[in-house]
């Protein structure tokens, strides 16, 4: 019998790619999304339940109707800058919303969850590679909510026997290589989509936020990881939970290689063939100089092998998607 997975935030960027990977692996993904940031067109591999994690009744109805075997929990607010301005919104959606999901799982006797976390729970490690054992020291309200939920998962593993995996993403990027889905945030704040929009003439140009960092070319280094590779890690994490004992296990999902803002923009210019204007700006509040993963644990324990995460493939798939979308 096909296993059903309830995917909160399944109409969003990473969630929709996870649904595609789940379907390819033989699961039925049921997307649970309030469509505030997600898109109904991104739900293609299973049913869509329009509901809100802040409404326990919506969650109970989804569990009753679809009887999922496990949950993948993506539904959250994600914009770091917005979290600094409106921390209460982030506490509510990300922390209370996650508690609601866990309590609904308890009522429905569902004991396995893969949680969408972030490398930002580790804060600024001063340029060292970030692994699961790096200190938890979130800086932004957004990252604090993700760290808090990881703690709640650990508590529920003791109280309720919950089995959980927390996947700490580095910079999710790129688009489905088949062009079926891709990144579509509104407003957009991420580097690669903004560069693609600039190349398409949808904005007059763009800014680099700071070239005075202590990095090889002075701009920030990030570990860009293809969203299809992230999606595959979720399927592997789910399969690991089948045989796991109660507890919460974390994995850092990055490629282990940093690319600078300048390198990314050069790559977008080369692939698009458009030399869009780029203006230097002062540093953006909250940006760490360098965030690069040590992904050895995910590679050995989950047997996860990123295969789309070289910068060329990330930018090519993002560019193809933005041209169409
Ligand atoms: N950048 C620019 N110009 C832009 C947009 C971004 O120079 O127009 C720079 C940023 O300053 C940063 C880099 O490009 O140095 C990457 O910025 P993104 O906004 O694309 O991504 P972030 O690294 O800020 O954020 C991502 C996720 C967050 C997560 C964070 C962890 O989007 O959810 O990684 O650091 F919390």
mmCIF file of C-alpha atoms in Angstrom, residues 11-149:
data_model
loop_
_atom_site.group_PDB
_atom_site.id
_atom_site.type_symbol
_atom_site.label_atom_id
_atom_site.label_comp_id
_atom_site.label_asym_id
_atom_site.label_seq_id
_atom_site.Cartn_x
_atom_site.Cartn_y
_atom_site.Cartn_z
ATOM 1 C CA UNK A 11 2.661 24.501 -2.012
ATOM 2 C CA UNK A 12 5.851 26.402 -1.160
ATOM 3 C CA UNK A 13 9.287 26.360 -2.723
ATOM 4 C CA UNK A 14 11.083 23.522 -0.900
ATOM 5 C CA UNK A 15 7.804 21.792 0.051
ATOM 6 C CA UNK A 16 6.631 21.423 -3.543
ATOM 7 C CA UNK A 17 9.983 19.983 -4.636
ATOM 8 C CA UNK A 18 9.767 17.543 -1.704
ATOM 9 C CA UNK A 19 6.299 16.472 -2.931
ATOM 10 C CA UNK A 20 7.741 15.708 -6.354
ATOM 11 C CA UNK A 21 10.548 13.637 -4.796
ATOM 12 C CA UNK A 22 8.077 11.813 -2.533
ATOM 13 C CA UNK A 23 5.852 10.889 -5.480
ATOM 14 C CA UNK A 24 8.869 9.655 -7.456
ATOM 15 C CA UNK A 25 9.777 7.432 -4.481
ATOM 16 C CA UNK A 26 6.274 5.906 -4.388
ATOM 17 C CA UNK A 27 4.622 7.987 -1.637
ATOM 18 C CA UNK A 28 1.409 10.018 -1.842
ATOM 19 C CA UNK A 29 2.122 13.579 -0.685
ATOM 20 C CA UNK A 30 -0.867 15.470 0.713
ATOM 21 C CA UNK A 31 -0.073 19.197 0.721
ATOM 22 C CA UNK A 32 -1.495 21.183 3.632
ATOM 23 C CA UNK A 33 -1.058 24.885 2.926
ATOM 24 C CA UNK A 34 -2.899 28.145 3.604
ATOM 25 C CA UNK A 35 -1.607 29.520 0.263
ATOM 26 C CA UNK A 36 -0.407 32.739 1.933
ATOM 27 C CA UNK A 37 3.016 32.276 0.358
ATOM 28 C CA UNK A 38 2.553 28.981 -1.486
ATOM 29 C CA UNK A 39 0.883 28.523 -4.864
ATOM 30 C CA UNK A 40 -1.847 26.087 -5.854
ATOM 31 C CA UNK A 41 -0.100 25.602 -9.229
ATOM 32 C CA UNK A 42 2.865 24.088 -7.370
ATOM 33 C CA UNK A 43 0.762 21.211 -6.009
ATOM 34 C CA UNK A 44 0.970 18.575 -8.726
ATOM 35 C CA UNK A 45 1.756 15.249 -7.113
ATOM 36 C CA UNK A 46 -1.112 14.715 -4.695
ATOM 37 C CA UNK A 47 -4.130 16.436 -3.163
ATOM 38 C CA UNK A 48 -4.101 19.971 -1.758
ATOM 39 C CA UNK A 49 -5.783 20.650 1.572
ATOM 40 C CA UNK A 50 -6.182 24.393 2.096
ATOM 41 C CA UNK A 51 -5.737 24.862 5.821
ATOM 42 C CA UNK A 52 -3.750 26.730 8.429
ATOM 43 C CA UNK A 53 -1.311 25.353 11.004
ATOM 44 C CA UNK A 54 -2.730 27.974 13.362
ATOM 45 C CA UNK A 55 -6.108 26.260 13.203
ATOM 46 C CA UNK A 56 -5.980 22.869 15.008
ATOM 47 C CA UNK A 57 -9.377 21.987 13.513
ATOM 48 C CA UNK A 58 -7.928 22.231 9.987
ATOM 49 C CA UNK A 59 -5.083 19.910 10.989
ATOM 50 C CA UNK A 60 -7.397 17.364 12.657
ATOM 51 C CA UNK A 61 -9.595 17.316 9.552
ATOM 52 C CA UNK A 62 -6.599 16.700 7.292
ATOM 53 C CA UNK A 63 -5.314 13.849 9.492
ATOM 54 C CA UNK A 64 -8.803 12.301 9.626
ATOM 55 C CA UNK A 65 -9.379 12.559 5.881
ATOM 56 C CA UNK A 66 -5.968 11.361 4.665
ATOM 57 C CA UNK A 67 -4.613 9.172 7.506
ATOM 58 C CA UNK A 68 -0.958 10.016 6.866
ATOM 59 C CA UNK A 69 1.843 7.716 8.020
ATOM 60 C CA UNK A 70 4.237 10.612 8.680
ATOM 61 C CA UNK A 71 4.586 14.388 8.397
ATOM 62 C CA UNK A 72 6.988 16.705 6.628
ATOM 63 C CA UNK A 73 6.668 20.138 8.200
ATOM 64 C CA UNK A 74 7.654 23.100 6.008
ATOM 65 C CA UNK A 75 4.881 25.595 6.750
ATOM 66 C CA UNK A 76 6.600 28.650 8.240
ATOM 67 C CA UNK A 77 7.505 32.272 7.712
ATOM 68 C CA UNK A 78 11.037 32.461 6.287
ATOM 69 C CA UNK A 79 12.149 36.038 5.732
ATOM 70 C CA UNK A 80 14.898 36.998 8.157
ATOM 71 C CA UNK A 81 14.418 40.782 7.738
ATOM 72 C CA UNK A 82 10.676 40.493 8.353
ATOM 73 C CA UNK A 83 11.364 38.461 11.507
ATOM 74 C CA UNK A 84 13.431 41.319 12.945
ATOM 75 C CA UNK A 85 10.499 43.698 12.415
ATOM 76 C CA UNK A 86 7.674 41.378 13.470
ATOM 77 C CA UNK A 87 9.067 38.723 15.849
ATOM 78 C CA UNK A 88 5.613 37.980 17.271
ATOM 79 C CA UNK A 89 4.340 36.854 13.850
ATOM 80 C CA UNK A 90 7.250 34.407 13.633
ATOM 81 C CA UNK A 91 6.666 33.047 17.148
ATOM 82 C CA UNK A 92 3.044 32.464 16.294
ATOM 83 C CA UNK A 93 3.360 30.831 12.866
ATOM 84 C CA UNK A 94 6.640 29.004 13.363
ATOM 85 C CA UNK A 95 6.505 27.951 17.031
ATOM 86 C CA UNK A 96 2.777 27.788 17.855
ATOM 87 C CA UNK A 97 2.113 26.420 14.350
ATOM 88 C CA UNK A 98 4.656 23.636 14.917
ATOM 89 C CA UNK A 99 3.187 22.839 18.344
ATOM 90 C CA UNK A 100 -0.226 22.563 16.726
ATOM 91 C CA UNK A 101 1.164 20.141 14.140
ATOM 92 C CA UNK A 102 2.802 18.008 16.865
ATOM 93 C CA UNK A 103 -0.359 17.957 18.979
ATOM 94 C CA UNK A 104 -2.496 16.999 15.981
ATOM 95 C CA UNK A 105 0.016 14.215 15.241
ATOM 96 C CA UNK A 106 -0.411 13.022 18.829
ATOM 97 C CA UNK A 107 -4.207 12.946 18.508
ATOM 98 C CA UNK A 108 -3.934 11.069 15.202
ATOM 99 C CA UNK A 109 -1.233 8.693 16.558
ATOM 100 C CA UNK A 110 1.309 9.704 13.908
ATOM 101 C CA UNK A 111 4.807 9.452 15.366
ATOM 102 C CA UNK A 112 7.279 10.517 12.653
ATOM 103 C CA UNK A 113 8.195 13.979 11.399
ATOM 104 C CA UNK A 114 10.819 15.533 9.135
ATOM 105 C CA UNK A 115 11.257 19.175 10.121
ATOM 106 C CA UNK A 116 12.468 21.979 7.870
ATOM 107 C CA UNK A 117 15.161 23.778 9.863
ATOM 108 C CA UNK A 118 18.007 26.102 8.901
ATOM 109 C CA UNK A 119 21.773 26.430 9.223
ATOM 110 C CA UNK A 120 20.964 29.816 10.757
ATOM 111 C CA UNK A 121 20.315 28.028 14.085
ATOM 112 C CA UNK A 122 24.132 28.035 14.383
ATOM 113 C CA UNK A 123 24.423 31.818 13.934
ATOM 114 C CA UNK A 124 27.761 33.266 12.870
ATOM 115 C CA UNK A 125 30.553 30.732 13.402
ATOM 116 C CA UNK A 126 33.253 33.109 12.226
ATOM 117 C CA UNK A 127 34.069 31.409 8.940
ATOM 118 C CA UNK A 128 34.468 27.817 10.183
ATOM 119 C CA UNK A 129 32.587 25.013 8.421
ATOM 120 C CA UNK A 130 29.234 24.403 10.128
ATOM 121 C CA UNK A 131 28.318 20.909 11.276
ATOM 122 C CA UNK A 132 25.600 19.438 13.498
ATOM 123 C CA UNK A 133 27.892 19.789 16.516
ATOM 124 C CA UNK A 134 28.520 23.516 15.992
ATOM 125 C CA UNK A 135 26.960 25.518 18.854
ATOM 126 C CA UNK A 136 23.288 26.462 18.579
ATOM 127 C CA UNK A 137 23.431 30.256 18.676
ATOM 128 C CA UNK A 138 20.734 31.775 16.450
ATOM 129 C CA UNK A 139 20.891 35.520 15.813
ATOM 130 C CA UNK A 140 17.643 36.459 14.046
ATOM 131 C CA UNK A 141 14.141 35.960 15.462
ATOM 132 C CA UNK A 142 13.512 33.657 12.466
ATOM 133 C CA UNK A 143 16.426 31.379 13.344
ATOM 134 C CA UNK A 144 15.451 31.464 17.017
ATOM 135 C CA UNK A 145 12.021 30.034 16.164
ATOM 136 C CA UNK A 146 13.619 27.154 14.252
ATOM 137 C CA UNK A 147 16.011 26.392 17.127
ATOM 138 C CA UNK A 148 13.078 26.523 19.544
ATOM 139 C CA UNK A 149 11.089 24.010 17.506
#
